[in-house]
Amino acid sequence: MKICVLGTGYVGLVSGVSLAAKGHNVVCVDVRPDIVASLNRAQPHIHEAGLPELLGKVIAERRFVATLSLEEGLTGAEAVLIAVGTPSLDGRIDLQYVRRAAEQIGTWLKTAGTPLSVLVKSTVVPGTTDTVVRAILEETSGKKVGEFGLGMNPEFLREGNAVEDFMNPDRIVFGCEDEISQAVLEKLYASWHCDKITVNTRTAEMIKYANNCLLATQISAVNELANLCFEMGDIDVQEVMQGVHLDRRWSPVTEGGRVRPDILSYLIPGCGFGGSCFPKDVQALRTLGRDYGLPMPVLQSVLDINELQPLQVVRLLKSCMDSLDGRKILVLGLAFKPDTDDVRESASLRIIRSLVQEGSEVMAHDPAAILNAKKELGECPVQFVNDWKPVLNGADAVVIATRWNDYGALARPEIAARLDDKPVVDARRMFRPEDFSNAIYLTIGRRPLKD
Ligand code: UGA
């Protein structure tokens, strides 16, 4: 089956390469010549585990090509996936790229002889495909849905794990406006064996938002509890959560023993969520609700808590240092989460900006995200270091802002011994207090004992 994918961001590229790996013939279309050229040399422009290898394989097997030409992509294709960006704009999603893609496809459909299904893969707010996209396609093509297919197929890919998530999904959602798109979606995913559900397009869109909004709500709820535990003192929210996690509804007791589902990893106190999805999606659904006259107080609180959560790190440092002015703080981690170079909405960058405002001299390290952080932080004075261990001695305090495995070394006796009673803020709960007998261990949701 020939498939055209519009957009080669992490959703478009991972989808295209994975579909090719499952035997489809994929043409990815992008407007940037540099990206198209590097993809055809099997060099992805995004950092995703397993992607370079899989891209090399599907190019060698002649099942994947990147092009600047939409016509080359659409000619002979049974489906076109719209996977262009939907950036955030004043709490809403900016649909300009989706609109443009729909216009171009509609114009092509006008003279196309073969039936084509247009499938929206980008994350769009509920009601976008069956109103905005449908209207543009029908207007520019002069045809009605039914003469071409219209569907919505949300993605549930985690950055850093996207190829694995696409190849081994927990579910596939088919949002369909007609029978053509349903048949095409079933054919497209015939070799995936997982739960598949068929709904209308606005339900498919809502499934994606509901999923992310509930995960973000869990994170903010736990962070609110963490802040209360900190205020009260003599209580560690981590121990509280251990007790909560043992509820059999969170971690079922089976004959084989207790199951510890992945969902528990969204119930860990910390300095807040970031990335290109959770903040944007929660804002967009909150705004959509308000457009319908609903105040959406839960989602607003999720955002408010998350906005302030990185500042808890500054507060913890202030609890044991008279002033942060002129103090050298080493921040470990810049990416919004480990195993990615993405710094969008990263809590770490908010921590750094606040520390700089307090007059601190910030040194920062990340195994993959220094380049992106430099661009994002612009003029903000930060000394980036490629190796964090040599600068430990010169730092007055250390903050762990991203849970990279590499930072586990901090608790090794020979390294921990160099901490010399300095404050260590573990903003991602990587360690136990007893790992640092030679430092002041501080963490969100646990007031330091000397208070
Ligand atoms: C998220 C969802 O997990 C995916 O299912 C979804 O497809 C994707 O958004 C998307 O909409 O495309 P992702 O943004 O890659 O994936 O990241 P997650 O691994 O879910 O982490 C999101 C943020 O939550 C990170 O900043 C992480 O540090 C933070 N987090 C996670 C916490 O602050 N606390 C936790 O307990 C867990």
GROMACS .gro file of C-alpha atoms in nm, residues 55-369:
model
  315
   55LEU     CA    1   1.545   0.445   0.844
   56GLY     CA    2   1.862   0.296   0.691
   57LYS     CA    3   1.687  -0.039   0.654
   58VAL     CA    4   1.370   0.090   0.484
   59ILE     CA    5   1.572   0.311   0.247
   60ALA     CA    6   1.791   0.014   0.151
   61GLU     CA    7   1.476  -0.191   0.089
   62ARG     CA    8   1.340   0.095  -0.128
   63ARG     CA    9   1.027   0.130   0.082
   64PHE     CA   10   1.090   0.485   0.203
   65VAL     CA   11   1.178   0.807   0.029
   66ALA     CA   12   1.161   1.172   0.134
   67THR     CA   13   1.069   1.443  -0.115
   68LEU     CA   14   0.980   1.810  -0.148
   69SER     CA   15   0.710   1.725  -0.403
   70LEU     CA   16   0.357   1.671  -0.275
   71GLU     CA   17   0.258   1.543  -0.617
   72GLU     CA   18   0.521   1.270  -0.600
   73GLY     CA   19   0.386   1.175  -0.256
   74LEU     CA   20   0.019   1.171  -0.352
   75THR     CA   21   0.034   1.006  -0.693
   76GLY     CA   22  -0.088   0.651  -0.652
   77ALA     CA   23  -0.123   0.680  -0.271
   78GLU     CA   24  -0.422   0.521  -0.097
   79ALA     CA   25  -0.378   0.733   0.215
   80VAL     CA   26  -0.219   1.060   0.311
   81LEU     CA   27  -0.132   1.122   0.675
   82ILE     CA   28  -0.133   1.485   0.785
   83ALA     CA   29   0.145   1.496   1.045
   84VAL     CA   30   0.240   1.864   1.041
   85GLY     CA   31   0.306   2.067   1.357
   86THR     CA   32   0.031   2.219   1.571
   87PRO     CA   33   0.221   2.472   1.785
   88SER     CA   34   0.062   2.646   2.082
   89LEU     CA   35  -0.071   2.997   2.027
   90ASP     CA   36  -0.230   3.185   2.320
   91GLY     CA   37  -0.347   2.863   2.483
   92ARG     CA   38  -0.493   2.726   2.160
   93ILE     CA   39  -0.337   2.518   1.886
   94ASP     CA   40  -0.226   2.699   1.576
   95LEU     CA   41  -0.389   2.521   1.281
   96GLN     CA   42  -0.213   2.710   1.003
   97TYR     CA   43  -0.002   2.412   0.892
   98VAL     CA   44  -0.296   2.170   0.910
   99ARG     CA   45  -0.508   2.412   0.706
  100ARG     CA   46  -0.236   2.453   0.445
  101ALA     CA   47  -0.191   2.077   0.418
  102ALA     CA   48  -0.568   2.030   0.375
  103GLU     CA   49  -0.576   2.300   0.105
  104GLN     CA   50  -0.294   2.139  -0.088
  105ILE     CA   51  -0.444   1.792  -0.065
  106GLY     CA   52  -0.789   1.925  -0.160
  107THR     CA   53  -0.647   2.100  -0.466
  108TRP     CA   54  -0.480   1.775  -0.570
  109LEU     CA   55  -0.803   1.580  -0.509
  110LYS     CA   56  -0.990   1.800  -0.756
  111THR     CA   57  -0.830   1.624  -1.052
  112ALA     CA   58  -0.735   1.295  -0.885
  113GLY     CA   59  -0.889   0.988  -1.040
  114THR     CA   60  -0.811   0.735  -0.767
  115PRO     CA   61  -0.980   0.739  -0.424
  116LEU     CA   62  -0.763   0.880  -0.147
  117SER     CA   63  -0.816   0.879   0.229
  118VAL     CA   64  -0.701   1.185   0.419
  119LEU     CA   65  -0.601   1.087   0.773
  120VAL     CA   66  -0.520   1.349   1.037
  121LYS     CA   67  -0.231   1.227   1.254
  122SER     CA   68  -0.138   1.562   1.412
  123THR     CA   69  -0.285   1.624   1.757
  124VAL     CA   70  -0.585   1.851   1.694
  125VAL     CA   71  -0.859   1.957   1.936
  126PRO     CA   72  -1.187   1.764   1.921
  127GLY     CA   73  -1.400   1.884   1.634
  128THR     CA   74  -1.115   1.991   1.404
  129THR     CA   75  -1.121   1.710   1.148
  130ASP     CA   76  -1.497   1.702   1.096
  131THR     CA   77  -1.529   2.081   1.072
  132VAL     CA   78  -1.211   2.268   0.969
  133VAL     CA   79  -1.033   1.993   0.773
  134ARG     CA   80  -1.352   1.862   0.614
  135ALA     CA   81  -1.466   2.209   0.503
  136ILE     CA   82  -1.128   2.294   0.345
  137LEU     CA   83  -1.102   1.959   0.167
  138GLU     CA   84  -1.457   1.978   0.029
  139GLU     CA   85  -1.421   2.339  -0.077
  140THR     CA   86  -1.085   2.306  -0.250
  141SER     CA   87  -1.162   1.970  -0.415
  142GLY     CA   88  -1.523   2.033  -0.511
  143LYS     CA   89  -1.594   1.680  -0.382
  144LYS     CA   90  -1.774   1.547  -0.076
  145VAL     CA   91  -1.654   1.312   0.197
  146GLY     CA   92  -1.751   0.971   0.065
  147GLU     CA   93  -1.594   1.052  -0.270
  148PHE     CA   94  -1.269   1.065  -0.073
  149GLY     CA   95  -1.203   0.923   0.274
  150LEU     CA   96  -1.162   1.135   0.588
  151GLY     CA   97  -1.026   0.997   0.914
  152MET     CA   98  -0.831   1.080   1.227
  153ASN     CA   99  -0.571   0.847   1.371
  154PRO     CA  100  -0.415   0.986   1.692
  155GLU     CA  101  -0.068   0.886   1.807
  156PHE     CA  102   0.033   0.788   2.160
  157LEU     CA  103   0.409   0.803   2.116
  158ARG     CA  104   0.639   0.897   2.401
  159GLU     CA  105   0.943   1.095   2.297
  160GLY     CA  106   1.256   0.885   2.325
  161ASN     CA  107   1.045   0.570   2.292
  162ALA     CA  108   0.852   0.663   1.982
  163VAL     CA  109   0.968   0.387   1.744
  164GLU     CA  110   0.906   0.117   2.003
  165ASP     CA  111   0.564   0.269   2.085
  166PHE     CA  112   0.467   0.278   1.717
  167MET     CA  113   0.582  -0.075   1.644
  168ASN     CA  114   0.429  -0.221   1.964
  169PRO     CA  115   0.129  -0.002   2.050
  170ASP     CA  116  -0.112  -0.061   2.338
  171ARG     CA  117  -0.403   0.041   2.111
  172ILE     CA  118  -0.483   0.192   1.775
  173VAL     CA  119  -0.771   0.437   1.740
  174PHE     CA  120  -0.949   0.468   1.406
  175GLY     CA  121  -1.151   0.788   1.382
  176CYS     CA  122  -1.367   0.765   1.070
  177GLU     CA  123  -1.611   0.992   0.890
  178ASP     CA  124  -1.692   0.737   0.620
  179GLU     CA  125  -1.641   0.377   0.511
  180ILE     CA  126  -1.349   0.444   0.276
  181SER     CA  127  -1.129   0.579   0.556
  182GLN     CA  128  -1.229   0.292   0.786
  183ALA     CA  129  -1.131   0.031   0.524
  184VAL     CA  130  -0.802   0.209   0.456
  185LEU     CA  131  -0.715   0.237   0.826
  186GLU     CA  132  -0.787  -0.134   0.877
  187LYS     CA  133  -0.562  -0.220   0.583
  188LEU     CA  134  -0.290   0.019   0.695
  189TYR     CA  135  -0.265  -0.143   1.039
  190ALA     CA  136  -0.350  -0.502   0.938
  191SER     CA  137  -0.015  -0.635   1.059
  192TRP     CA  138  -0.046  -0.478   1.405
  193HIS     CA  139  -0.209  -0.707   1.658
  194CYS     CA  140  -0.339  -0.501   1.950
  195ASP     CA  141  -0.670  -0.353   2.062
  196LYS     CA  142  -0.819  -0.140   1.786
  197ILE     CA  143  -1.122   0.079   1.829
  198THR     CA  144  -1.330   0.256   1.568
  199VAL     CA  145  -1.505   0.580   1.661
  200ASN     CA  146  -1.593   0.908   1.489
  201THR     CA  147  -1.315   1.162   1.435
  202ARG     CA  148  -1.404   1.396   1.723
  203THR     CA  149  -1.407   1.103   1.965
  204ALA     CA  150  -1.065   0.995   1.834
  205GLU     CA  151  -0.937   1.349   1.890
  206MET     CA  152  -1.082   1.358   2.242
  207ILE     CA  153  -0.924   1.020   2.332
  208LYS     CA  154  -0.582   1.169   2.267
  209TYR     CA  155  -0.649   1.483   2.476
  210ALA     CA  156  -0.822   1.296   2.756
  211ASN     CA  157  -0.527   1.060   2.779
  212ASN     CA  158  -0.267   1.334   2.817
  213CYS     CA  159  -0.485   1.555   3.039
  214LEU     CA  160  -0.548   1.274   3.287
  215LEU     CA  161  -0.177   1.188   3.309
  216ALA     CA  162  -0.092   1.556   3.363
  217THR     CA  163  -0.367   1.579   3.626
  218GLN     CA  164  -0.213   1.289   3.817
  219ILE     CA  165   0.126   1.459   3.816
  220SER     CA  166  -0.009   1.792   3.943
  221ALA     CA  167  -0.227   1.621   4.206
  222VAL     CA  168   0.075   1.439   4.348
  223ASN     CA  169   0.281   1.758   4.336
  224GLU     CA  170   0.012   1.942   4.532
  225LEU     CA  171   0.020   1.669   4.797
  226ALA     CA  172   0.400   1.695   4.798
  227ASN     CA  173   0.384   2.066   4.870
  228LEU     CA  174   0.143   2.006   5.158
  229CYS     CA  175   0.373   1.741   5.306
  230PHE     CA  176   0.660   1.989   5.284
  231GLU     CA  177   0.462   2.257   5.470
  232MET     CA  178   0.362   2.016   5.747
  233GLY     CA  179   0.708   1.869   5.804
  234ASP     CA  180   0.794   1.528   5.945
  235ILE     CA  181   0.627   1.356   5.654
  236ASP     CA  182   0.779   1.240   5.326
  237VAL     CA  183   0.537   1.236   5.033
  238GLN     CA  184   0.741   0.955   4.877
  239GLU     CA  185   0.650   0.727   5.168
  240VAL     CA  186   0.291   0.845   5.137
  241MET     CA  187   0.290   0.753   4.769
  242GLN     CA  188   0.450   0.415   4.839
  243GLY     CA  189   0.154   0.344   5.063
  244VAL     CA  190  -0.091   0.469   4.802
  245HIS     CA  191   0.073   0.269   4.520
  246LEU     CA  192   0.003  -0.048   4.719
  247ASP     CA  193  -0.370  -0.002   4.671
  248ARG     CA  194  -0.459  -0.305   4.457
  249ARG     CA  195  -0.638  -0.076   4.214
  250TRP     CA  196  -0.303   0.090   4.131
  251SER     CA  197  -0.090  -0.223   4.156
  252PRO     CA  198  -0.299  -0.541   4.135
  253VAL     CA  199  -0.207  -0.847   4.338
  254THR     CA  200  -0.201  -1.150   4.107
  255GLU     CA  201  -0.101  -1.513   4.156
  256GLY     CA  202   0.239  -1.427   4.011
  257GLY     CA  203   0.285  -1.148   4.265
  258ARG     CA  204   0.222  -0.778   4.266
  259VAL     CA  205   0.203  -0.603   3.929
  260ARG     CA  206   0.364  -0.258   3.915
  261PRO     CA  207   0.202  -0.088   3.615
  262ASP     CA  208   0.373   0.196   3.426
  263ILE     CA  209   0.101   0.433   3.540
  264LEU     CA  210   0.278   0.451   3.877
  265SER     CA  211   0.557   0.644   3.707
  266TYR     CA  212   0.308   0.932   3.672
  267LEU     CA  213   0.252   0.935   4.047
  268ILE     CA  214   0.599   1.049   4.149
  269PRO     CA  215   0.646   1.390   4.314
  270GLY     CA  216   0.878   1.626   4.130
  271CYS     CA  217   0.938   1.966   3.973
  272GLY     CA  218   0.660   1.934   3.716
  273PHE     CA  219   0.586   1.816   3.365
  274GLY     CA  220   0.713   1.967   3.041
  275GLY     CA  221   0.763   1.871   2.679
  276SER     CA  222   0.579   1.952   2.362
  277CYS     CA  223   0.262   1.764   2.458
  278PHE     CA  224   0.129   1.782   2.815
  279PRO     CA  225   0.149   2.161   2.866
  280LYS     CA  226   0.013   2.237   2.519
  281ASP     CA  227  -0.264   1.977   2.529
  282VAL     CA  228  -0.390   2.071   2.876
  283GLN     CA  229  -0.400   2.438   2.776
  284ALA     CA  230  -0.579   2.362   2.450
  285LEU     CA  231  -0.849   2.147   2.613
  286ARG     CA  232  -0.896   2.406   2.891
  287THR     CA  233  -0.944   2.675   2.625
  288LEU     CA  234  -1.177   2.456   2.419
  289GLY     CA  235  -1.391   2.399   2.730
  290ARG     CA  236  -1.409   2.773   2.790
  291ASP     CA  237  -1.521   2.825   2.431
  292TYR     CA  238  -1.816   2.605   2.527
  293GLY     CA  239  -1.883   2.810   2.842
  294LEU     CA  240  -1.722   2.564   3.087
  295PRO     CA  241  -1.467   2.716   3.329
  296MET     CA  242  -1.258   2.391   3.332
  297PRO     CA  243  -1.129   2.444   3.690
  298VAL     CA  244  -0.950   2.107   3.714
  299LEU     CA  245  -0.735   2.160   3.406
  300GLN     CA  246  -0.667   2.521   3.506
  301SER     CA  247  -0.538   2.401   3.846
  302VAL     CA  248  -0.323   2.137   3.677
  303LEU     CA  249  -0.155   2.418   3.481
  304ASP     CA  250  -0.129   2.655   3.781
  305ILE     CA  251   0.038   2.392   4.000
  306ASN     CA  252   0.276   2.296   3.723
  307GLU     CA  253   0.371   2.658   3.657
  308LEU     CA  254   0.488   2.706   4.016
  309GLN     CA  255   0.635   2.362   4.080
  310PRO     CA  256   0.990   2.430   3.949
  311LEU     CA  257   1.016   2.715   4.204
  312GLN     CA  258   1.002   2.457   4.484
  313VAL     CA  259   1.365   2.385   4.397
  314VAL     CA  260   1.464   2.746   4.467
  315ARG     CA  261   1.268   2.735   4.789
  316LEU     CA  262   1.447   2.419   4.902
  317LEU     CA  263   1.788   2.576   4.833
  318LYS     CA  264   1.689   2.889   5.024
  319SER     CA  265   1.585   2.676   5.321
  320CYS     CA  266   1.949   2.595   5.385
  321MET     CA  267   2.149   2.874   5.220
  322ASP     CA  268   2.121   3.230   5.352
  323SER     CA  269   2.123   3.373   5.004
  324LEU     CA  270   2.158   3.233   4.655
  325ASP     CA  271   2.328   3.550   4.533
  326GLY     CA  272   2.673   3.473   4.395
  327ARG     CA  273   2.643   3.103   4.481
  328LYS     CA  274   2.754   2.849   4.223
  329ILE     CA  275   2.475   2.603   4.148
  330LEU     CA  276   2.530   2.298   3.928
  331VAL     CA  277   2.208   2.194   3.750
  332LEU     CA  278   2.211   1.836   3.620
  333GLY     CA  279   1.968   1.786   3.331
  334LEU     CA  280   1.819   2.030   3.080
  335ALA     CA  281   1.589   1.805   2.872
  336PHE     CA  282   1.221   1.791   2.979
  337LYS     CA  283   1.275   1.421   3.052
  338PRO     CA  284   1.561   1.171   3.007
  339ASP     CA  285   1.661   1.011   2.676
  340THR     CA  286   1.569   1.310   2.462
  341ASP     CA  287   1.738   1.633   2.353
  342ASP     CA  288   1.406   1.820   2.370
  343VAL     CA  289   1.397   2.117   2.610
  344ARG     CA  290   1.053   2.253   2.521
  345GLU     CA  291   0.869   2.364   2.840
  346SER     CA  292   1.139   2.191   3.042
  347ALA     CA  293   1.109   2.246   3.418
  348SER     CA  294   1.489   2.260   3.429
  349LEU     CA  295   1.500   2.580   3.223
  350ARG     CA  296   1.249   2.746   3.457
  351ILE     CA  297   1.465   2.647   3.752
  352ILE     CA  298   1.773   2.792   3.583
  353ARG     CA  299   1.603   3.123   3.500
  354SER     CA  300   1.484   3.158   3.861
  355LEU     CA  301   1.829   3.081   4.000
  356VAL     CA  302   1.984   3.341   3.769
  357GLN     CA  303   1.724   3.593   3.892
  358GLU     CA  304   1.835   3.517   4.246
  359GLY     CA  305   2.190   3.611   4.142
  360SER     CA  306   2.329   3.257   4.132
  361GLU     CA  307   2.605   3.151   3.895
  362VAL     CA  308   2.457   2.853   3.714
  363MET     CA  309   2.658   2.568   3.565
  364ALA     CA  310   2.447   2.322   3.368
  365HIS     CA  311   2.496   1.977   3.218
  366ASP     CA  312   2.293   1.745   2.999
  367PRO     CA  313   2.403   1.437   2.804
  368ALA     CA  314   2.205   1.539   2.492
  369ALA     CA  315   2.026   1.873   2.524
   0.00000   0.00000   0.00000
